[in-house]
mmCIF file of C-alpha atoms in Angstrom:
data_model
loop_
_atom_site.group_PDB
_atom_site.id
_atom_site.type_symbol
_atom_site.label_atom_id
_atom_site.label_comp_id
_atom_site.label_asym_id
_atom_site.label_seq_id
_atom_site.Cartn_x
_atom_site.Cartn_y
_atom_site.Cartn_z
ATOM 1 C CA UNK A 712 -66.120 90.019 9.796
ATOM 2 C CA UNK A 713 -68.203 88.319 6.656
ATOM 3 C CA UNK A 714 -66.135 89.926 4.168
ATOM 4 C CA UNK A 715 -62.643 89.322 6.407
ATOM 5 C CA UNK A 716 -64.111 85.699 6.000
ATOM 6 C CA UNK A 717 -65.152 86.144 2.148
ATOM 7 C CA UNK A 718 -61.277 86.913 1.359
ATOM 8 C CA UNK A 719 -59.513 83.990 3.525
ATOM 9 C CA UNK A 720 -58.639 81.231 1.717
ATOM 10 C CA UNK A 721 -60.432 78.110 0.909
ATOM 11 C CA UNK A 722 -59.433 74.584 0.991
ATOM 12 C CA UNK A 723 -60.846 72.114 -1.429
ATOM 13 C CA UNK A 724 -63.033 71.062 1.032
ATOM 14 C CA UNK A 725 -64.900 74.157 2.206
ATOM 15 C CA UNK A 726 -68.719 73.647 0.564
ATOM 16 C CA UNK A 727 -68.229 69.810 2.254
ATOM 17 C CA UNK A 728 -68.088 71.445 5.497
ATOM 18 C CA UNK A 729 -70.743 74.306 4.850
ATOM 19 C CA UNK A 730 -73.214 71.635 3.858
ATOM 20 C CA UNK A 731 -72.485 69.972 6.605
ATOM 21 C CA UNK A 732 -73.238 72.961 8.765
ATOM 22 C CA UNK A 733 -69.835 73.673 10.388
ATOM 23 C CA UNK A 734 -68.932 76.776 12.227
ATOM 24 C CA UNK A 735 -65.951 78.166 10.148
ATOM 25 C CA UNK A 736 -63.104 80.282 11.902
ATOM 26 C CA UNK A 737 -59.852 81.598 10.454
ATOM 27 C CA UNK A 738 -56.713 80.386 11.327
ATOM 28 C CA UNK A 739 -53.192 80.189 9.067
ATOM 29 C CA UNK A 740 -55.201 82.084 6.420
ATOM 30 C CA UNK A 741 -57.709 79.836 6.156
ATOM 31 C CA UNK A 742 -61.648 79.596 6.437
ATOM 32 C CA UNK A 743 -61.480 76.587 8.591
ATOM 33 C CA UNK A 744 -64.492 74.294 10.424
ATOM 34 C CA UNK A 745 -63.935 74.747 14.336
ATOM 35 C CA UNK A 746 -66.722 72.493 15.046
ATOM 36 C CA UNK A 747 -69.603 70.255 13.035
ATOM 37 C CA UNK A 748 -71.493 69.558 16.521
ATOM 38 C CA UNK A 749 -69.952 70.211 19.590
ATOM 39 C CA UNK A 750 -66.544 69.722 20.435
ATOM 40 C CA UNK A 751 -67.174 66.874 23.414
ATOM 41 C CA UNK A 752 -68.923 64.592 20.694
ATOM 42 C CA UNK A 753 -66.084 65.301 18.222
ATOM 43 C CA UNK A 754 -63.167 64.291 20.600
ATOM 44 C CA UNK A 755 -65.081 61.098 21.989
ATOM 45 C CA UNK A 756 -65.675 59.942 18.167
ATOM 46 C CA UNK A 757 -61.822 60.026 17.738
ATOM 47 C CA UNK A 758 -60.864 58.485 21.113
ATOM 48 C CA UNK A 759 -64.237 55.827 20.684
ATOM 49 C CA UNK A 760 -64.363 55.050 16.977
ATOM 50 C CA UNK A 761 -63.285 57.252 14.088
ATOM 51 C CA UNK A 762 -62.774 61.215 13.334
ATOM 52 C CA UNK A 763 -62.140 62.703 9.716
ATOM 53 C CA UNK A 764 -60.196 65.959 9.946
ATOM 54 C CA UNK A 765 -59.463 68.870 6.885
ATOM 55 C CA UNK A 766 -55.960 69.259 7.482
ATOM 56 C CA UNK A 767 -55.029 70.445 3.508
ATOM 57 C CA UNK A 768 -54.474 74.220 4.975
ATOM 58 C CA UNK A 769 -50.980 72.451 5.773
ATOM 59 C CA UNK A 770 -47.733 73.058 3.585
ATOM 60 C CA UNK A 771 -45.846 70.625 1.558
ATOM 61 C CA UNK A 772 -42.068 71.204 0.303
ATOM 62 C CA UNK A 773 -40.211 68.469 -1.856
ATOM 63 C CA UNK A 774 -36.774 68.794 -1.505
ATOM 64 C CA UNK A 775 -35.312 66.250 -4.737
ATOM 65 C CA UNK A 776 -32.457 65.467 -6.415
ATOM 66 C CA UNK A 777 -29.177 63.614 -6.143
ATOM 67 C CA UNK A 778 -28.236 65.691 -3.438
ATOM 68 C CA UNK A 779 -30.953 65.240 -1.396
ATOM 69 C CA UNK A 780 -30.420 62.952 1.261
ATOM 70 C CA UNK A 781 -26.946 64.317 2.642
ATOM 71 C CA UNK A 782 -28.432 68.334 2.317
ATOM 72 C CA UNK A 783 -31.702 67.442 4.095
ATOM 73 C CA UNK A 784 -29.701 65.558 6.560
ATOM 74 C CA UNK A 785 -28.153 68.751 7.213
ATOM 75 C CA UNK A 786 -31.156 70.911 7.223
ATOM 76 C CA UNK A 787 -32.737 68.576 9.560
ATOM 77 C CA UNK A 788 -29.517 67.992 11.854
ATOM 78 C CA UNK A 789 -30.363 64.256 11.653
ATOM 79 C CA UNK A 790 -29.066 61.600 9.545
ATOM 80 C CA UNK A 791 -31.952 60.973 6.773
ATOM 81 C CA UNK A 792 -29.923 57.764 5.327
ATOM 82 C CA UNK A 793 -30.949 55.581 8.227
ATOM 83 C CA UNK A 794 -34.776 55.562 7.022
ATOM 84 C CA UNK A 795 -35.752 53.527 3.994
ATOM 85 C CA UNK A 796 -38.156 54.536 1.036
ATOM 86 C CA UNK A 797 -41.626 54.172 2.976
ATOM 87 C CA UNK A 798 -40.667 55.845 5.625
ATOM 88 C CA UNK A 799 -42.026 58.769 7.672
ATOM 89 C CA UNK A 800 -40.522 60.552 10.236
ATOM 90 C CA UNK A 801 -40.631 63.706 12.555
ATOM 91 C CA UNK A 802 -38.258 66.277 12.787
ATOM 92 C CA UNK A 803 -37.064 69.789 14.024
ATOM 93 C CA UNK A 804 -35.976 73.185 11.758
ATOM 94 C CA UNK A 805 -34.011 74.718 14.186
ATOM 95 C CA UNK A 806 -32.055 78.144 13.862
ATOM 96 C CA UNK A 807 -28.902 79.188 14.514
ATOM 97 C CA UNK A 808 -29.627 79.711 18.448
ATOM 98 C CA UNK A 809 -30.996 75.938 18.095
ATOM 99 C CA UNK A 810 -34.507 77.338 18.797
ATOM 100 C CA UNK A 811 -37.236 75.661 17.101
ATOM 101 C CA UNK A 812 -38.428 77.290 13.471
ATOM 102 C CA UNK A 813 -41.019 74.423 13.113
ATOM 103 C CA UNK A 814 -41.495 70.721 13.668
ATOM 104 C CA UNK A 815 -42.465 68.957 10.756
ATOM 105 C CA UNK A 816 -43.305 65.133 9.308
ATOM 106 C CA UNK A 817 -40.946 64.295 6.584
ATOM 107 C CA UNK A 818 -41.839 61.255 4.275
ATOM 108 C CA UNK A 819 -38.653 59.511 2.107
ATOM 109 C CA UNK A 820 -39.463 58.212 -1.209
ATOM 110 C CA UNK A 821 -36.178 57.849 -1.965
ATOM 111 C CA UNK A 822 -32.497 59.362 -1.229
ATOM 112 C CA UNK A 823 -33.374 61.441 -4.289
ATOM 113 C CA UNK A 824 -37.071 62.248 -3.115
ATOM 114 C CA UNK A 825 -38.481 63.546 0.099
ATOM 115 C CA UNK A 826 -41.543 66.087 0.642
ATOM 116 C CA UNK A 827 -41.707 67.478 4.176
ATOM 117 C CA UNK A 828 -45.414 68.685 5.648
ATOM 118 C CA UNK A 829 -45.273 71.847 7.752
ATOM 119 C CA UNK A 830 -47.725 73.306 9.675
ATOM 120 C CA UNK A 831 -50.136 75.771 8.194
ATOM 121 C CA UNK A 832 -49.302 78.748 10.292
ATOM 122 C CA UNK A 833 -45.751 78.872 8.893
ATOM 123 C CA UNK A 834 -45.619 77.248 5.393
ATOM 124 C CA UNK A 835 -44.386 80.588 3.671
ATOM 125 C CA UNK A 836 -41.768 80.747 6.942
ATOM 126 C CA UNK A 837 -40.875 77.213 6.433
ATOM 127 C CA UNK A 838 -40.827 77.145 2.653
ATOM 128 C CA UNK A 839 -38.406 80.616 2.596
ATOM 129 C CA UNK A 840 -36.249 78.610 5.190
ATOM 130 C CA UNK A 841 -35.693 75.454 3.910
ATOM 131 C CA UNK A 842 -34.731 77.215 0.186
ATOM 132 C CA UNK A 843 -32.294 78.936 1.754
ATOM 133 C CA UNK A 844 -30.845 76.536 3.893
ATOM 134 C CA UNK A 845 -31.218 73.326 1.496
ATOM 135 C CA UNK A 846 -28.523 72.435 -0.679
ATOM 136 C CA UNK A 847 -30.881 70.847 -3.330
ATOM 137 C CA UNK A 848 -33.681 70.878 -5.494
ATOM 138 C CA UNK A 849 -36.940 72.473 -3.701
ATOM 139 C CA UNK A 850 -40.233 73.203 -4.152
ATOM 140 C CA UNK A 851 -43.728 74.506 -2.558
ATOM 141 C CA UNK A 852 -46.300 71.941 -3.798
ATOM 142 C CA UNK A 853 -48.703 72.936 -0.754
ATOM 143 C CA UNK A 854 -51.357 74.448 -3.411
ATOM 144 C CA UNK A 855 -50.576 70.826 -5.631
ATOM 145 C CA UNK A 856 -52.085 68.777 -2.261
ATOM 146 C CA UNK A 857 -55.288 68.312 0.068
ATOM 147 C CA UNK A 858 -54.912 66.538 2.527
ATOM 148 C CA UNK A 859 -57.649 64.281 4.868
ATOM 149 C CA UNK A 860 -56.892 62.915 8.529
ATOM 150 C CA UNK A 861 -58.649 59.708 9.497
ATOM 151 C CA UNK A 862 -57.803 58.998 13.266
ATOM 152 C CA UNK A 863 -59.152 56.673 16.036
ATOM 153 C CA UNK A 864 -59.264 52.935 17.093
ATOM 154 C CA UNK A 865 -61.322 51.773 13.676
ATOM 155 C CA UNK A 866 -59.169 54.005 11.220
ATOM 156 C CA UNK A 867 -57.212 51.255 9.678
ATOM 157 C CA UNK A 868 -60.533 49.129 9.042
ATOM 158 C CA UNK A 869 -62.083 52.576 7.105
ATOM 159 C CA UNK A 870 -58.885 53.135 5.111
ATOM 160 C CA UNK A 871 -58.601 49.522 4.279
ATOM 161 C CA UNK A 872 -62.157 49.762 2.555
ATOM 162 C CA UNK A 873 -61.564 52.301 0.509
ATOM 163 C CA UNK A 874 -62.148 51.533 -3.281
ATOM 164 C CA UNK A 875 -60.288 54.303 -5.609
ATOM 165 C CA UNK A 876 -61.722 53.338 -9.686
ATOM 166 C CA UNK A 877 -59.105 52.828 -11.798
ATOM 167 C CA UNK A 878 -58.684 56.585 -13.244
ATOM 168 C CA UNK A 879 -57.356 57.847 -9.737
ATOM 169 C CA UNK A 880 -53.595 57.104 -11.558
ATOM 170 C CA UNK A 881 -53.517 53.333 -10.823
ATOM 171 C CA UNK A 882 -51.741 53.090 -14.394
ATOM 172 C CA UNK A 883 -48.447 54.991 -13.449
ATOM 173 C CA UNK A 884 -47.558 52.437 -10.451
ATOM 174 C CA UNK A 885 -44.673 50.085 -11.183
ATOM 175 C CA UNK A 886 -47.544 47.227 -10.944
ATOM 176 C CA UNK A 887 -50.260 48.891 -13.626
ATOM 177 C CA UNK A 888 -52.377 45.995 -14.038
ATOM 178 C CA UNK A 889 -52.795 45.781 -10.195
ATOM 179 C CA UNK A 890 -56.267 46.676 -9.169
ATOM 180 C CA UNK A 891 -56.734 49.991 -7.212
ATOM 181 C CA UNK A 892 -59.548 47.937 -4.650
ATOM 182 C CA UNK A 893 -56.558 45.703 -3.574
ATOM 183 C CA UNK A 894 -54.095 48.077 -3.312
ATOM 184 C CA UNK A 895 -56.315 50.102 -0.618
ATOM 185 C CA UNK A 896 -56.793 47.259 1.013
ATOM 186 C CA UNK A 897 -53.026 46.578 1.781
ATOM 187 C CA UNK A 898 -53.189 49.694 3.351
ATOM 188 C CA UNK A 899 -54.081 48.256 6.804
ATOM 189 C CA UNK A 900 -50.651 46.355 6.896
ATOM 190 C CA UNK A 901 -48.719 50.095 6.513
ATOM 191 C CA UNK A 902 -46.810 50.191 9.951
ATOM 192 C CA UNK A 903 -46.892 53.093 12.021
ATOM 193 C CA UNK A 904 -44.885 56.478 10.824
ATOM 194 C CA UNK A 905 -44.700 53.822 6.904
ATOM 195 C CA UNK A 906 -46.735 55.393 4.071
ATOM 196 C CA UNK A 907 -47.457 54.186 0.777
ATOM 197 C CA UNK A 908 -48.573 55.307 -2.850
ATOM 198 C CA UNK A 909 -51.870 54.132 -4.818
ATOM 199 C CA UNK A 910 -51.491 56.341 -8.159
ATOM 200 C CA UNK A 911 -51.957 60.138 -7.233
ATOM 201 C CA UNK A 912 -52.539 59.378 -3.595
ATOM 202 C CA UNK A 913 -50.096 59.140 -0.731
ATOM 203 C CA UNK A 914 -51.284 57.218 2.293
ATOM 204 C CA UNK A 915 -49.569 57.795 5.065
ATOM 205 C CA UNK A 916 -50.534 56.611 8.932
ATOM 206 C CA UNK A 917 -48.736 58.719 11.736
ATOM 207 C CA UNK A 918 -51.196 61.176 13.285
ATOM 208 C CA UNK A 919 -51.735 63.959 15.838
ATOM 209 C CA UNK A 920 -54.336 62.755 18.174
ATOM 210 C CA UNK A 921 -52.706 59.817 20.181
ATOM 211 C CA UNK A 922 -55.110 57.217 18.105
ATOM 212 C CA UNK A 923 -54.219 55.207 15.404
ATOM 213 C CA UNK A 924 -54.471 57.279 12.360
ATOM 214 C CA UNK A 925 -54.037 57.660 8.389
ATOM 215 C CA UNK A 926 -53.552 60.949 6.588
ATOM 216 C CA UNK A 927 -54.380 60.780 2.480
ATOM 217 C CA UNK A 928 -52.365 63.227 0.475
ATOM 218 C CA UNK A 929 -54.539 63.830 -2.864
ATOM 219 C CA UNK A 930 -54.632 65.952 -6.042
ATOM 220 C CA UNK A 931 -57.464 69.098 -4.489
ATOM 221 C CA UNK A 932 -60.318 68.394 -7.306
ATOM 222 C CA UNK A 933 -60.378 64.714 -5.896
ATOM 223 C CA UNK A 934 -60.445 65.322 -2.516
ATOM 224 C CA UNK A 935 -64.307 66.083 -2.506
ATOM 225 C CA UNK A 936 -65.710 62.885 -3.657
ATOM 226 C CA UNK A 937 -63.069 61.600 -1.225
ATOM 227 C CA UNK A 938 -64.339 63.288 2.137
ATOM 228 C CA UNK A 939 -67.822 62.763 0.736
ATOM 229 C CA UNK A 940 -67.232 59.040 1.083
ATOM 230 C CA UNK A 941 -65.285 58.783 4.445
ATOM 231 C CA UNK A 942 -67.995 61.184 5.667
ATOM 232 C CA UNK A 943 -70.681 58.778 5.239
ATOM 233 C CA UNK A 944 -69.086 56.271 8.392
ATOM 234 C CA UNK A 945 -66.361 58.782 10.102
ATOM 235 C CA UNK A 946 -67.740 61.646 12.065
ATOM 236 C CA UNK A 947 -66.090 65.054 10.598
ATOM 237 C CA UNK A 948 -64.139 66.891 13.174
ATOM 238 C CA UNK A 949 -63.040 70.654 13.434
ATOM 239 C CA UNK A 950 -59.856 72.509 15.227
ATOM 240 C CA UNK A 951 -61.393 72.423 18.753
ATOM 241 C CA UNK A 952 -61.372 68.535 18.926
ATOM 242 C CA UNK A 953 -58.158 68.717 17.230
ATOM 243 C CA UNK A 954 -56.528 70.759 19.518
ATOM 244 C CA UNK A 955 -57.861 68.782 22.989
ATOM 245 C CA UNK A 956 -57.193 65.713 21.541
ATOM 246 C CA UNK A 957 -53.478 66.187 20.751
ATOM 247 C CA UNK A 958 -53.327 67.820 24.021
ATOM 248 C CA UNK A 959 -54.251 64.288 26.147
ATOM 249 C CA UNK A 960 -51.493 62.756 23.547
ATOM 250 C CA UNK A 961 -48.851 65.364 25.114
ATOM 251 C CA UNK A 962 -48.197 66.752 21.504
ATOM 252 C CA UNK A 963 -46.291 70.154 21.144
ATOM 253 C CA UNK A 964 -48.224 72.552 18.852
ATOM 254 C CA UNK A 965 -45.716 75.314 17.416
ATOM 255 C CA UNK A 966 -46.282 78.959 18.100
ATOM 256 C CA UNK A 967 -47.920 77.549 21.801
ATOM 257 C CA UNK A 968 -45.469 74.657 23.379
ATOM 258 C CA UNK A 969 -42.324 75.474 21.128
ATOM 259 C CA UNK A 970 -41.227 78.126 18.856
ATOM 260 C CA UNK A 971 -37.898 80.166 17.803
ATOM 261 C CA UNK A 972 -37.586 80.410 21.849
ATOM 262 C CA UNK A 973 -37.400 77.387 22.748
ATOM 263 C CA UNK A 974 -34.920 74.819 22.131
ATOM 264 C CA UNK A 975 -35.449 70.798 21.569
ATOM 265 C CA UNK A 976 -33.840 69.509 24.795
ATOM 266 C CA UNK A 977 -36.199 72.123 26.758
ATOM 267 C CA UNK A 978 -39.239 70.235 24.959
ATOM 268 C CA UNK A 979 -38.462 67.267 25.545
ATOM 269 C CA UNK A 980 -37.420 66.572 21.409
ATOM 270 C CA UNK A 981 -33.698 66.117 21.594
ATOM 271 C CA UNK A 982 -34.183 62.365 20.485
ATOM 272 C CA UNK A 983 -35.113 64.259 17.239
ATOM 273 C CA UNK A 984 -31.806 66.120 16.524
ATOM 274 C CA UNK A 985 -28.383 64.385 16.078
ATOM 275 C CA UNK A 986 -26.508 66.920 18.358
ATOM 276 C CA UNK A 987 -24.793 66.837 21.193
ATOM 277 C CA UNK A 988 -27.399 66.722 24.477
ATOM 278 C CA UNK A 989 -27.983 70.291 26.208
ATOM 279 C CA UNK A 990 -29.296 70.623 29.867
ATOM 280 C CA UNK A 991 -32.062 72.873 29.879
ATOM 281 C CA UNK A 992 -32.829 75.241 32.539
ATOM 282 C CA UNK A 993 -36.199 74.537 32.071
ATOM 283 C CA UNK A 994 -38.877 71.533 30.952
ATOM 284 C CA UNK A 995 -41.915 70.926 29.541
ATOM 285 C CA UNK A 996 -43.995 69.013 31.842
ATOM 286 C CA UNK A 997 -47.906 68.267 32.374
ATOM 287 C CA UNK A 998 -49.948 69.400 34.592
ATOM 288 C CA UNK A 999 -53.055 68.255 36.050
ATOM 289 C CA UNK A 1000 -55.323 70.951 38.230
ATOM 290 C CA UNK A 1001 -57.472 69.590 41.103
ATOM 291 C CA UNK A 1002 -60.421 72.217 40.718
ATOM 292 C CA UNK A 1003 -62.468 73.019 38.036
ATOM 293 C CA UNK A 1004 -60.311 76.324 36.580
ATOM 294 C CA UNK A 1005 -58.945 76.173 33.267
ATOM 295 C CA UNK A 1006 -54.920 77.052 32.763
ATOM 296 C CA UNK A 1007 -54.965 78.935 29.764
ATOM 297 C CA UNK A 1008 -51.526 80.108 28.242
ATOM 298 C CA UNK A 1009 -49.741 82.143 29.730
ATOM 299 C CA UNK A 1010 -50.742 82.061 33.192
ATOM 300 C CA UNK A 1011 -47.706 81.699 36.013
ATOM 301 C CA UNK A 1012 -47.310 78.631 37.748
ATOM 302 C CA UNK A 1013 -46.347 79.015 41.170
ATOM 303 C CA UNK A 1014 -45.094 77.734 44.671
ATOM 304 C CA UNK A 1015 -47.195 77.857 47.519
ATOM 305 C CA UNK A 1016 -45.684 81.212 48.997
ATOM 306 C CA UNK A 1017 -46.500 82.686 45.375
ATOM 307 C CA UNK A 1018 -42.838 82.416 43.952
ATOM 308 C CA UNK A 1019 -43.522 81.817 40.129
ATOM 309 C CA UNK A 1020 -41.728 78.402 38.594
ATOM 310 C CA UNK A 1021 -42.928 78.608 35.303
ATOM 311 C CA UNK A 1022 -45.989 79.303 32.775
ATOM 312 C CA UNK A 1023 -48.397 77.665 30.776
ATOM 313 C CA UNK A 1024 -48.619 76.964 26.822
ATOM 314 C CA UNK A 1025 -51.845 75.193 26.110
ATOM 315 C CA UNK A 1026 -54.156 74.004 28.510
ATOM 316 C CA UNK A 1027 -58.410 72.653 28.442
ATOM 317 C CA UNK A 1028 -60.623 70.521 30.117
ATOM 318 C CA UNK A 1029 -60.346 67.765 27.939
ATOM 319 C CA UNK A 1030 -63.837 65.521 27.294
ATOM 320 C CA UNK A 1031 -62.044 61.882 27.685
ATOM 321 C CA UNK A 1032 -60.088 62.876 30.629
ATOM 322 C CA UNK A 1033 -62.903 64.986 31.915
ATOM 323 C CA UNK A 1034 -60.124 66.798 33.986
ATOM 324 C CA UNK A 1035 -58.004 70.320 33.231
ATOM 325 C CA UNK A 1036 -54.546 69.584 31.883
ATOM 326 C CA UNK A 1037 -51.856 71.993 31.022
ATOM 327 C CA UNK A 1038 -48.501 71.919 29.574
ATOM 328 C CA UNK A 1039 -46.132 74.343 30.667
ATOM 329 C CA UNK A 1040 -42.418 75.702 31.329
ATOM 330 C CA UNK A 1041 -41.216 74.953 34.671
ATOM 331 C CA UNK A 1042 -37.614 75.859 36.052
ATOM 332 C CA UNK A 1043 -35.434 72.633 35.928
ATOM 333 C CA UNK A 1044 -35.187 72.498 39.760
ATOM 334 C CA UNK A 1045 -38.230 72.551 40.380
ATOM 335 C CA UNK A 1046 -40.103 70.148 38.092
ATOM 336 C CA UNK A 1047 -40.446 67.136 39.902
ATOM 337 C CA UNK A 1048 -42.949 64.802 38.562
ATOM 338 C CA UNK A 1049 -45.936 64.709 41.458
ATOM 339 C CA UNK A 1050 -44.778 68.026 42.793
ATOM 340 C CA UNK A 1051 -47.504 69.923 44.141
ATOM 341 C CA UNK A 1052 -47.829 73.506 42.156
ATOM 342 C CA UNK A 1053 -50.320 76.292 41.851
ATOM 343 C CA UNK A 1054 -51.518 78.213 38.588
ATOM 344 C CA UNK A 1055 -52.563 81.385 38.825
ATOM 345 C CA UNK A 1056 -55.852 81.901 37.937
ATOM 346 C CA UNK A 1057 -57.420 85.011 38.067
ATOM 347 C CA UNK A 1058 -55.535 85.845 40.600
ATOM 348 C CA UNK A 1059 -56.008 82.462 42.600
ATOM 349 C CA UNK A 1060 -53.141 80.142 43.372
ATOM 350 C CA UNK A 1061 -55.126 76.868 42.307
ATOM 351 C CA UNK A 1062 -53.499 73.970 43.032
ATOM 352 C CA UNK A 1063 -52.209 71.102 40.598
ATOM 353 C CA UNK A 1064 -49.660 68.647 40.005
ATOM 354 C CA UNK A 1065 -46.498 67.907 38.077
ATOM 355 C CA UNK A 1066 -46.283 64.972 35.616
ATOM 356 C CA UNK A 1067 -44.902 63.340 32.663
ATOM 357 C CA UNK A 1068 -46.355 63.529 28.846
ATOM 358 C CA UNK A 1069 -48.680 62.231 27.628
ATOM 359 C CA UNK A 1070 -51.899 62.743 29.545
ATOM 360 C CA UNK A 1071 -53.259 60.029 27.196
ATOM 361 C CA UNK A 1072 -51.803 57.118 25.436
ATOM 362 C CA UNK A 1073 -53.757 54.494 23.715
ATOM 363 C CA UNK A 1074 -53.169 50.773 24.258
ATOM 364 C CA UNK A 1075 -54.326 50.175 20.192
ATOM 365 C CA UNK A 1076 -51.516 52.155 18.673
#
């Protein structure tokens, strides 16, 4: 296992989060921190004050030039022109069975401009896909990025404080003799799913938790002082909180609550695509269990007399909540918000209930 670990790759960050003392796991390829602490302290420090995440295992495409907007538009079955330069948005790669190859956070610099972040687990996927599929000019710049998530209720304060010196590219904006200490601090007026530039950084504040977040797109031998310095106030944060955390928030992960299988209007995402409304044959939903099991994916949910209704694609006890949750498929007929259902755990029916997503939400987004 050591030297399986030895070969994975590394992010920029990885001797920040040895020093620090984090437990490292693969995942996508990576060497990754799963936790710093424990993962109860982690998630409360996002939903109570502020978490800093490594998230620059994720991909990043641009797709650029004059034909741009109309083939992305295409590739992303929605209609691209309707955002202006600042803006960020989600979206769905979808197949030709209209199953889901990926969700994914686009950001538009222009019509001419766009770079699209995929998740980590299918960047090489994604990248193959949207080359082949994308009538203009692209390109994998996921090795040219890291990238550092800054979530919870006092992000915008820490981002706003920031001071970059003036060699971090300051000189290349359309404003040069505009100092880089102001410029950070205009960051707290960004608007959710808005991001701006500050010379070789992209700050962007959309998120994955259900807080108010910021994610900083940087140049990878930058990124270290970077963490080093949001470190010192925001409490560093591995995949475990991550994962719970976006769970409360009711937020899909791919290769769990959608995939190639599944299609948007089954997940609850067909706001996301502009084509024509499908009626599923089965949902998404939540689910809340009354005991103190854990639904873990893939167990059946149920009806009383045993009759299975569905299954499960992520589910935890989650620390805010301090209650089980689940998200699962559940025939259309039968998915009834405040239904009573069982999941099948270890061969007990224990029971739970239907409802709607999110588990969480927070009042300061």
């Amino acid at each position: 296992y050591a030297i399986f670990l030895a070969i994975m790759r590394k992010t920029p960050l990885y001797d920040g989060h040895v020093k620090l003392g984090a437990q490292m796991t693969e995942f996508a390829g990576y060497s990754m921190p799963v936790r710093y602490t424990s993962d109860r302290a982690e998630h409360m420090a996002v939903r109570e004050k502020v978490g800093l995440f490594d998230v620059s295992h994720m991909g990043e495409v641009w797709v650029t030039g004059p034909n741009s907007e109309r083939a992305l538009s295409e590739l992303l079955n929605q209609d691209t022109s309707k955002y202006k330069a600042g803006r960020a948005f989600y979206a769905l790669l979808l197949n030709e069975k209209m199953g889901i190859v990926d969700d994914l956070v686009g950001y538009k610099f222009s019509a001419e401009k766009f770079l699209l972040c995929v998740n980590a687990a299918n960047r090489d996927k994604d990248f193959a896909w949207i080359k082949k599929h994308c009538k203009a000019d692209v390109h994998d710049a996921s090795d040219e990025w890291a990238q550092i998530a800054i979530q919870g209720p006092m992000a915008r304060e820490m981002v706003a404080s920031l001071v970059i010196p003036a060699e971090a590219g300051i000189q290349n904006m359309s404003e040069p003799t505009l100092d880089a200490s102001l410029r950070w601090h205009d960051t707290e007026n960004i608007k959710r799913f808005r991001f701006t530039q500050i010379g070789d950084y992209i700050v962007a504040r959309t998120g994955y938790t259900g807080e108010d977040g910021f994610e900083i797109f940087c140049p990878p031998e930058k990124a270290p002082a970077l963490w080093d310095t949001l470190a010192k106030e925001a409490t560093p944060c591995g995949l475990a909180a991550r994962d719970t955390l976006r769970l409360e928030a009711g937020m899909p992960l791919h290769g769990n609550d959608i995939s190639e299988e599944t299609t948007p209007w089954e997940a609850g995402l067909g706001k996301f695509v502009g084509l024509a409304s499908q009626e599923p044959k089965r949902k998404l939903v939540g689910l809340k269990l009354e005991g103190r099991g854990i639904a873990r994916p893939g167990y059946e949910v149920c009806m009383q007399d045993g009759q299975t209704i569905g299954k499960v694609t992520s589910g935890t006890r989650t620390p805010f909540l301090n209650q089980a949750i689940a998200m699962a498929y559940i025939n259309k007929p039968t998915c009834d918000e405040e239904k009573p259902v069982y999941v099948k755990i270890r061969n007990n029916l224990e029971p739970a209930s239907i409802c709607a997503l999110p588990f969480y939400r927070s009042h300061k987004r």
